[in-house]
Structure formats: structure tokens, C-alpha cells
Amino acid sequence: MSDEEDDLILDELNDEELVLQMHDDLYDGMADEIFEAVHILLKRGWVPYDVLTKALVEGMRIVGIDFRDGILFVPEVLLAAGAMKKGMGILKPLLIETGAPQLGKMVIGTVKGDIHDIGKNLVAMMMEGAGFEVVDLGINNPVEDYIDALKRENADILGMSALLTTTMPYMKIVIDTMKEQGIRDDYIVLVGGAPLNEEFGKAIGSDAYCRDAAVAVETAKEFMARKHNQL
Amino acid sequence: MQTLIIACGALAREVLALIELNGWRHMELTCLPADLHLRPEKIPDAVEVAVEAARGKYNDIFVAYADCGTGGLLAARCEKLGVEMISGPHCYSFFEGNEAFAARGEVTSFYLTDFLARQFDAFVWRPMGLDRHPELRDMYFGNYEKLVYLAQTEDDSLTAAAESAAQRLGLDFERRFTGYGDLEAVLGQ
């Protein structure tokens, strides 16, 4: 713990310094500081969308890079995500009120037999941060749940997640069922999870394997842009 | 000329016990670090290095790993290298017996073996950051219901360690004695 005199007074920082400090605080998983800083920026007249993208999403992008490079590990990423979540909690209702660009709608969940939702939760949060609407089906989803939600929500993207070697083949069951119903090509199908790899993603007929949350966001954006170009 | 067993470090005691128990004098054991399990994507390359280093020095080489989170990549690598490995998803499964384990279909159980009961802090608690950030516990384990200790040996101190681990994780506890399960059969072949 630093001495009181060394403590930063966030409100005394100018906007640029404060945003950089928020990137540092996200990196260090300091949820209370993020909560305070989001309020400060809003009080200074920032629109919620700018707070989200320039402070929170950009901070998590840095966290994602260092996770990919082996500098940060899962516990640190979880703490950072917890801090972002606290900031998002303030912004989410404001974003709905003020309106923010909507890039598309994603249905996401872990597959039947799999209760490991850390990766799925990170992807959902980062997708929301990037401007996607996310319908989170939670854990242990049978094929009917995915397909019902895709139709009900008129979604653009299906995201499936699995942590176990034993559960990842279930993704193929979902995709095959979509093919049988003639709806496979109506959706972008993204898959992810620790034991998956690119070859597996191709072999089961997904559109892409996403190795982490940041890649999932970029891939989703890319596919949505292609989809719009086709229309 | 001998048979070389290239095993996960988490199986060292068990493989040595089976060699001793069965008098398999033709077998030698070399182990890769057990903490590769924290980065399973590194297992295929590490196994390949060990296999290539042993080529020509042994009649036979056997890889004492199951899939272990490699998503089929280890099986593909072993096939390319022309060596056999253990079938099944992971050691929890082959200790209980792959068929029996699959038949249970337990989704909300977290497993410990003798090794993990002994090394719980080094391989679970600390790598997950729970020593520094206990508040993360429910993010990791909130969807689990019980900790199942698959015991390879009768050892009261390990049972106590496993039960304590269950308490720390906020999970119910169950002990199942498995012995060495499919490991003995597969090495015996």
C-alpha cells in the first residue's frame, strides 16, 4: 500500500492522463478506481460510448495482448475483467439511453456438458464493449437452446465455447443440426476454448476459431462487415 | 534394449509403483514436467523432443499421456511419431477407467488424483491466483458442486488433504478409490 501522500487523486488528472491511468488500473484489476474514474469522465461531459471505447475497451485490449504474449495470466485477466465489469455496470444503462453503434447480435453459451464459463464471459463482455448485443445463454447448452435463441433473437452470430476435450465435439452436433435445418448459412458461427484449434474449427464447419476474446471481437467485426457487403 | 515410458510428471509415482508391483524390469521411466498441464498446447512439442531424444536407444517408446487438454493434437503427433499413447481425455478418466468415467457423465465435479491432492497448492491454488486473490474462487468454481478425489492409494493423509481442498474451494467432497485403473492395463500391454 502506498503512502497517503503518494496516492493519486484521479479527479486532479486531465482527461488524457486519466484515460491512461484507467488503462493502468484495468491492467492491475483495480475495480474501485475504474468505478471512480468512469464517474469522473461522465461528470466531465464524456459520452458513455467514448468512456467505454477509449478507456475500458482500449485498456482491455492491452490486457488481451499481454495475455496472448504470456506476460499476464488468467488470474490477472480475471481481475481486469472484474474491473471492466464494474465500469460497464455504470455505462450499460447510459449506453441504452444515449444510443451507441450496434454492430450485430450474438448468441453465446458453453456447450452441453461444459460448465466452464470464464472464457465465454470474457468474450461476451468484450463483444458488448465493442458494440455487439449479446444474448448469453450461460452454461451447458443443448443444441435446441442455441437454435431457439438464434431464431428468437434474430441473431447474426453464434458463439460456442468449450473447455474440455470431451465436450468440444458437441459443437459439431450443433452445426450439423443447423445444416439439417437449412439455417447454417444464416449465421456466423464462432467457436473457442482452450483445447480447440484452427483445424478443429474448420473440421466441424465453423466460420472461425477464436483463440481469445480480442480475436473473437475482431473476427466478429470482420464477418459482420463481409455480411453487410453481401447485402 | 528396454521400453521407455515418457510420462507426465503427475504420473511418475504411479508408473514407478506399477513397474515395482509388476516387476516390469524392461521398463524405464522419463518424465516431462507436470506443470505442462498449465499450458497443454506445449505438450505435443515436449513429447516430440523426448521421443526423438530416445529414438534408437529403446525397443519401444510409450507415451503415458492421455489427450490432456491438447484437443487431439497430442494423438496426431504421436501417430506421426509412430508411438502409442494412453486413450481417453485425461488421467481422471483413465484412473477410473475410461468407460466408467464416461458413463458417469459428471459435469459439475472437479477431480483430484493422489498427485493433485499432494500438490494442490502448487498445481491448483497458486497457479489460479487464489493465494493472492481468494475472491476469484467463485469465478473459477462457482459452477462446480463437488470435488471428487480419485484415490490411487489408501492414504489417510491424502484423503485429509483432498477434503481440505474441497472445503477451501467451497465444494462437497467425495472420495473414490480407483487404484491405477486403465494405466496398469495399458502399460501391461
PDB file of N, CA, C and O in Angstrom, chain B residues 140-182:
ATOM      1  N   TYR B 140     -13.987 -19.198 -10.751  1.00  0.00           N
ATOM      2  CA  TYR B 140     -13.461 -20.474 -11.257  1.00  0.00           C
ATOM      3  C   TYR B 140     -14.395 -21.645 -10.936  1.00  0.00           C
ATOM      4  O   TYR B 140     -14.604 -22.522 -11.748  1.00  0.00           O
ATOM      5  N   PHE B 141     -14.869 -21.666  -9.704  1.00  0.00           N
ATOM      6  CA  PHE B 141     -15.509 -22.897  -9.209  1.00  0.00           C
ATOM      7  C   PHE B 141     -17.008 -22.765  -8.926  1.00  0.00           C
ATOM      8  O   PHE B 141     -17.621 -23.706  -8.446  1.00  0.00           O
ATOM      9  N   GLY B 142     -17.560 -21.605  -9.239  1.00  0.00           N
ATOM     10  CA  GLY B 142     -18.961 -21.355  -8.916  1.00  0.00           C
ATOM     11  C   GLY B 142     -19.940 -22.328  -9.557  1.00  0.00           C
ATOM     12  O   GLY B 142     -21.013 -22.570  -9.022  1.00  0.00           O
ATOM     13  N   ASN B 143     -19.572 -22.897 -10.697  1.00  0.00           N
ATOM     14  CA  ASN B 143     -20.479 -23.835 -11.372  1.00  0.00           C
ATOM     15  C   ASN B 143     -20.245 -25.290 -10.954  1.00  0.00           C
ATOM     16  O   ASN B 143     -20.964 -26.183 -11.390  1.00  0.00           O
ATOM     17  N   TYR B 144     -19.211 -25.529 -10.168  1.00  0.00           N
ATOM     18  CA  TYR B 144     -18.963 -26.900  -9.682  1.00  0.00           C
ATOM     19  C   TYR B 144     -19.796 -27.162  -8.431  1.00  0.00           C
ATOM     20  O   TYR B 144     -20.136 -26.233  -7.690  1.00  0.00           O
ATOM     21  N   GLU B 145     -20.073 -28.442  -8.183  1.00  0.00           N
ATOM     22  CA  GLU B 145     -20.817 -28.812  -6.975  1.00  0.00           C
ATOM     23  C   GLU B 145     -19.968 -29.609  -5.999  1.00  0.00           C
ATOM     24  O   GLU B 145     -20.058 -29.447  -4.805  1.00  0.00           O
ATOM     25  N   LYS B 146     -19.153 -30.524  -6.533  1.00  0.00           N
ATOM     26  CA  LYS B 146     -18.354 -31.322  -5.596  1.00  0.00           C
ATOM     27  C   LYS B 146     -16.948 -31.596  -6.121  1.00  0.00           C
ATOM     28  O   LYS B 146     -16.712 -31.561  -7.337  1.00  0.00           O
ATOM     29  N   LEU B 147     -16.073 -31.836  -5.184  1.00  0.00           N
ATOM     30  CA  LEU B 147     -14.726 -32.270  -5.507  1.00  0.00           C
ATOM     31  C   LEU B 147     -14.684 -33.782  -5.324  1.00  0.00           C
ATOM     32  O   LEU B 147     -15.056 -34.286  -4.255  1.00  0.00           O
ATOM     33  N   VAL B 148     -14.272 -34.477  -6.358  1.00  0.00           N
ATOM     34  CA  VAL B 148     -14.157 -35.932  -6.277  1.00  0.00           C
ATOM     35  C   VAL B 148     -12.676 -36.289  -6.225  1.00  0.00           C
ATOM     36  O   VAL B 148     -11.915 -35.970  -7.153  1.00  0.00           O
ATOM     37  N   TYR B 149     -12.290 -36.921  -5.147  1.00  0.00           N
ATOM     38  CA  TYR B 149     -10.898 -37.381  -5.011  1.00  0.00           C
ATOM     39  C   TYR B 149     -10.826 -38.813  -5.509  1.00  0.00           C
ATOM     40  O   TYR B 149     -11.374 -39.723  -4.886  1.00  0.00           O
ATOM     41  N   LEU B 150     -10.155 -38.987  -6.656  1.00  0.00           N
ATOM     42  CA  LEU B 150      -9.959 -40.320  -7.216  1.00  0.00           C
ATOM     43  C   LEU B 150      -8.644 -40.862  -6.633  1.00  0.00           C
ATOM     44  O   LEU B 150      -7.563 -40.434  -7.046  1.00  0.00           O
ATOM     45  N   ALA B 151      -8.754 -41.727  -5.674  1.00  0.00           N
ATOM     46  CA  ALA B 151      -7.577 -42.172  -4.926  1.00  0.00           C
ATOM     47  C   ALA B 151      -6.907 -43.367  -5.597  1.00  0.00           C
ATOM     48  O   ALA B 151      -7.561 -44.364  -5.880  1.00  0.00           O
ATOM     49  N   GLN B 152      -5.625 -43.216  -5.851  1.00  0.00           N
ATOM     50  CA  GLN B 152      -4.866 -44.349  -6.393  1.00  0.00           C
ATOM     51  C   GLN B 152      -4.365 -45.266  -5.283  1.00  0.00           C
ATOM     52  O   GLN B 152      -4.086 -46.440  -5.515  1.00  0.00           O
ATOM     53  N   THR B 153      -4.210 -44.708  -4.096  1.00  0.00           N
ATOM     54  CA  THR B 153      -3.689 -45.487  -2.969  1.00  0.00           C
ATOM     55  C   THR B 153      -4.541 -45.234  -1.725  1.00  0.00           C
ATOM     56  O   THR B 153      -5.300 -44.269  -1.677  1.00  0.00           O
ATOM     57  N   GLU B 154      -4.391 -46.112  -0.761  1.00  0.00           N
ATOM     58  CA  GLU B 154      -5.053 -45.896   0.534  1.00  0.00           C
ATOM     59  C   GLU B 154      -4.110 -45.059   1.393  1.00  0.00           C
ATOM     60  O   GLU B 154      -3.085 -45.560   1.852  1.00  0.00           O
ATOM     61  N   ASP B 155      -4.415 -43.810   1.549  1.00  0.00           N
ATOM     62  CA  ASP B 155      -3.523 -42.920   2.288  1.00  0.00           C
ATOM     63  C   ASP B 155      -4.375 -41.864   2.989  1.00  0.00           C
ATOM     64  O   ASP B 155      -4.909 -40.954   2.343  1.00  0.00           O
ATOM     65  N   ASP B 156      -4.498 -42.029   4.300  1.00  0.00           N
ATOM     66  CA  ASP B 156      -5.382 -41.126   5.050  1.00  0.00           C
ATOM     67  C   ASP B 156      -4.960 -39.665   4.950  1.00  0.00           C
ATOM     68  O   ASP B 156      -5.803 -38.766   4.929  1.00  0.00           O
ATOM     69  N   SER B 157      -3.652 -39.439   4.880  1.00  0.00           N
ATOM     70  CA  SER B 157      -3.196 -38.041   4.846  1.00  0.00           C
ATOM     71  C   SER B 157      -3.603 -37.387   3.513  1.00  0.00           C
ATOM     72  O   SER B 157      -3.939 -36.199   3.476  1.00  0.00           O
ATOM     73  N   LEU B 158      -3.582 -38.166   2.426  1.00  0.00           N
ATOM     74  CA  LEU B 158      -4.014 -37.595   1.141  1.00  0.00           C
ATOM     75  C   LEU B 158      -5.519 -37.356   1.129  1.00  0.00           C
ATOM     76  O   LEU B 158      -5.995 -36.359   0.566  1.00  0.00           O
ATOM     77  N   THR B 159      -6.257 -38.257   1.743  1.00  0.00           N
ATOM     78  CA  THR B 159      -7.707 -38.052   1.826  1.00  0.00           C
ATOM     79  C   THR B 159      -8.013 -36.778   2.612  1.00  0.00           C
ATOM     80  O   THR B 159      -8.861 -35.971   2.201  1.00  0.00           O
ATOM     81  N   ALA B 160      -7.273 -36.591   3.702  1.00  0.00           N
ATOM     82  CA  ALA B 160      -7.476 -35.364   4.502  1.00  0.00           C
ATOM     83  C   ALA B 160      -7.107 -34.136   3.686  1.00  0.00           C
ATOM     84  O   ALA B 160      -7.815 -33.110   3.730  1.00  0.00           O
ATOM     85  N   ALA B 161      -6.026 -34.232   2.911  1.00  0.00           N
ATOM     86  CA  ALA B 161      -5.612 -33.084   2.075  1.00  0.00           C
ATOM     87  C   ALA B 161      -6.675 -32.780   1.026  1.00  0.00           C
ATOM     88  O   ALA B 161      -7.004 -31.611   0.768  1.00  0.00           O
ATOM     89  N   ALA B 162      -7.228 -33.831   0.427  1.00  0.00           N
ATOM     90  CA  ALA B 162      -8.250 -33.630  -0.609  1.00  0.00           C
ATOM     91  C   ALA B 162      -9.520 -33.029   0.001  1.00  0.00           C
ATOM     92  O   ALA B 162     -10.146 -32.148  -0.591  1.00  0.00           O
ATOM     93  N   GLU B 163      -9.865 -33.509   1.181  1.00  0.00           N
ATOM     94  CA  GLU B 163     -11.070 -32.983   1.840  1.00  0.00           C
ATOM     95  C   GLU B 163     -10.888 -31.507   2.199  1.00  0.00           C
ATOM     96  O   GLU B 163     -11.802 -30.689   2.041  1.00  0.00           O
ATOM     97  N   SER B 164      -9.682 -31.174   2.640  1.00  0.00           N
ATOM     98  CA  SER B 164      -9.389 -29.785   2.958  1.00  0.00           C
ATOM     99  C   SER B 164      -9.458 -28.922   1.690  1.00  0.00           C
ATOM    100  O   SER B 164      -9.977 -27.796   1.716  1.00  0.00           O
ATOM    101  N   ALA B 165      -8.971 -29.476   0.581  1.00  0.00           N
ATOM    102  CA  ALA B 165      -9.046 -28.740  -0.693  1.00  0.00           C
ATOM    103  C   ALA B 165     -10.503 -28.466  -1.057  1.00  0.00           C
ATOM    104  O   ALA B 165     -10.844 -27.360  -1.496  1.00  0.00           O
ATOM    105  N   ALA B 166     -11.358 -29.468  -0.847  1.00  0.00           N
ATOM    106  CA  ALA B 166     -12.782 -29.287  -1.158  1.00  0.00           C
ATOM    107  C   ALA B 166     -13.372 -28.146  -0.325  1.00  0.00           C
ATOM    108  O   ALA B 166     -14.115 -27.302  -0.838  1.00  0.00           O
ATOM    109  N   GLN B 167     -13.014 -28.126   0.945  1.00  0.00           N
ATOM    110  CA  GLN B 167     -13.521 -27.059   1.824  1.00  0.00           C
ATOM    111  C   GLN B 167     -13.054 -25.689   1.339  1.00  0.00           C
ATOM    112  O   GLN B 167     -13.825 -24.732   1.286  1.00  0.00           O
ATOM    113  N   ARG B 168     -11.775 -25.624   0.967  1.00  0.00           N
ATOM    114  CA  ARG B 168     -11.237 -24.332   0.522  1.00  0.00           C
ATOM    115  C   ARG B 168     -11.921 -23.859  -0.762  1.00  0.00           C
ATOM    116  O   ARG B 168     -12.059 -22.669  -1.004  1.00  0.00           O
ATOM    117  N   LEU B 169     -12.320 -24.813  -1.590  1.00  0.00           N
ATOM    118  CA  LEU B 169     -12.980 -24.445  -2.852  1.00  0.00           C
ATOM    119  C   LEU B 169     -14.490 -24.275  -2.677  1.00  0.00           C
ATOM    120  O   LEU B 169     -15.188 -23.923  -3.627  1.00  0.00           O
ATOM    121  N   GLY B 170     -14.979 -24.563  -1.469  1.00  0.00           N
ATOM    122  CA  GLY B 170     -16.411 -24.427  -1.215  1.00  0.00           C
ATOM    123  C   GLY B 170     -17.231 -25.508  -1.890  1.00  0.00           C
ATOM    124  O   GLY B 170     -18.375 -25.274  -2.286  1.00  0.00           O
ATOM    125  N   LEU B 171     -16.665 -26.704  -2.028  1.00  0.00           N
ATOM    126  CA  LEU B 171     -17.349 -27.794  -2.727  1.00  0.00           C
ATOM    127  C   LEU B 171     -17.614 -28.962  -1.785  1.00  0.00           C
ATOM    128  O   LEU B 171     -16.890 -29.157  -0.801  1.00  0.00           O
ATOM    129  N   ASP B 172     -18.633 -29.751  -2.115  1.00  0.00           N
ATOM    130  CA  ASP B 172     -18.844 -31.007  -1.399  1.00  0.00           C
ATOM    131  C   ASP B 172     -17.681 -31.949  -1.707  1.00  0.00           C
ATOM    132  O   ASP B 172     -16.971 -31.762  -2.708  1.00  0.00           O
ATOM    133  N   PHE B 173     -17.543 -32.973  -0.887  1.00  0.00           N
ATOM    134  CA  PHE B 173     -16.390 -33.867  -1.050  1.00  0.00           C
ATOM    135  C   PHE B 173     -16.836 -35.310  -1.222  1.00  0.00           C
ATOM    136  O   PHE B 173     -17.750 -35.773  -0.540  1.00  0.00           O
ATOM    137  N   GLU B 174     -16.180 -35.981  -2.150  1.00  0.00           N
ATOM    138  CA  GLU B 174     -16.400 -37.422  -2.298  1.00  0.00           C
ATOM    139  C   GLU B 174     -15.073 -38.077  -2.619  1.00  0.00           C
ATOM    140  O   GLU B 174     -14.304 -37.563  -3.437  1.00  0.00           O
ATOM    141  N   ARG B 175     -14.817 -39.225  -1.952  1.00  0.00           N
ATOM    142  CA  ARG B 175     -13.602 -39.982  -2.258  1.00  0.00           C
ATOM    143  C   ARG B 175     -13.992 -41.266  -2.955  1.00  0.00           C
ATOM    144  O   ARG B 175     -14.905 -41.958  -2.530  1.00  0.00           O
ATOM    145  N   ARG B 176     -13.294 -41.555  -4.057  1.00  0.00           N
ATOM    146  CA  ARG B 176     -13.500 -42.824  -4.746  1.00  0.00           C
ATOM    147  C   ARG B 176     -12.152 -43.501  -4.903  1.00  0.00           C
ATOM    148  O   ARG B 176     -11.216 -42.896  -5.467  1.00  0.00           O
ATOM    149  N   PHE B 177     -12.062 -44.727  -4.465  1.00  0.00           N
ATOM    150  CA  PHE B 177     -10.810 -45.452  -4.675  1.00  0.00           C
ATOM    151  C   PHE B 177     -10.832 -46.042  -6.085  1.00  0.00           C
ATOM    152  O   PHE B 177     -11.744 -46.774  -6.454  1.00  0.00           O
ATOM    153  N   THR B 178      -9.814 -45.682  -6.879  1.00  0.00           N
ATOM    154  CA  THR B 178      -9.757 -46.193  -8.259  1.00  0.00           C
ATOM    155  C   THR B 178      -8.589 -47.144  -8.467  1.00  0.00           C
ATOM    156  O   THR B 178      -8.569 -47.886  -9.443  1.00  0.00           O
ATOM    157  N   GLY B 179      -7.595 -47.094  -7.575  1.00  0.00           N
ATOM    158  CA  GLY B 179      -6.349 -47.777  -7.904  1.00  0.00           C
ATOM    159  C   GLY B 179      -5.755 -47.130  -9.140  1.00  0.00           C
ATOM    160  O   GLY B 179      -5.952 -45.937  -9.387  1.00  0.00           O
ATOM    161  N   TYR B 180      -5.071 -47.944  -9.954  1.00  0.00           N
ATOM    162  CA  TYR B 180      -4.394 -47.366 -11.118  1.00  0.00           C
ATOM    163  C   TYR B 180      -5.244 -47.448 -12.392  1.00  0.00           C
ATOM    164  O   TYR B 180      -4.820 -46.999 -13.452  1.00  0.00           O
ATOM    165  N   GLY B 181      -6.411 -48.046 -12.290  1.00  0.00           N
ATOM    166  CA  GLY B 181      -7.352 -48.062 -13.403  1.00  0.00           C
ATOM    167  C   GLY B 181      -6.751 -48.590 -14.694  1.00  0.00           C
ATOM    168  O   GLY B 181      -6.002 -49.563 -14.692  1.00  0.00           O
ATOM    169  N   ASP B 182      -7.065 -47.895 -15.786  1.00  0.00           N
ATOM    170  CA  ASP B 182      -6.585 -48.324 -17.103  1.00  0.00           C
ATOM    171  C   ASP B 182      -5.074 -48.186 -17.261  1.00  0.00           C
ATOM    172  O   ASP B 182      -4.500 -48.758 -18.182  1.00  0.00           O
TER     173      ASP B 182
END
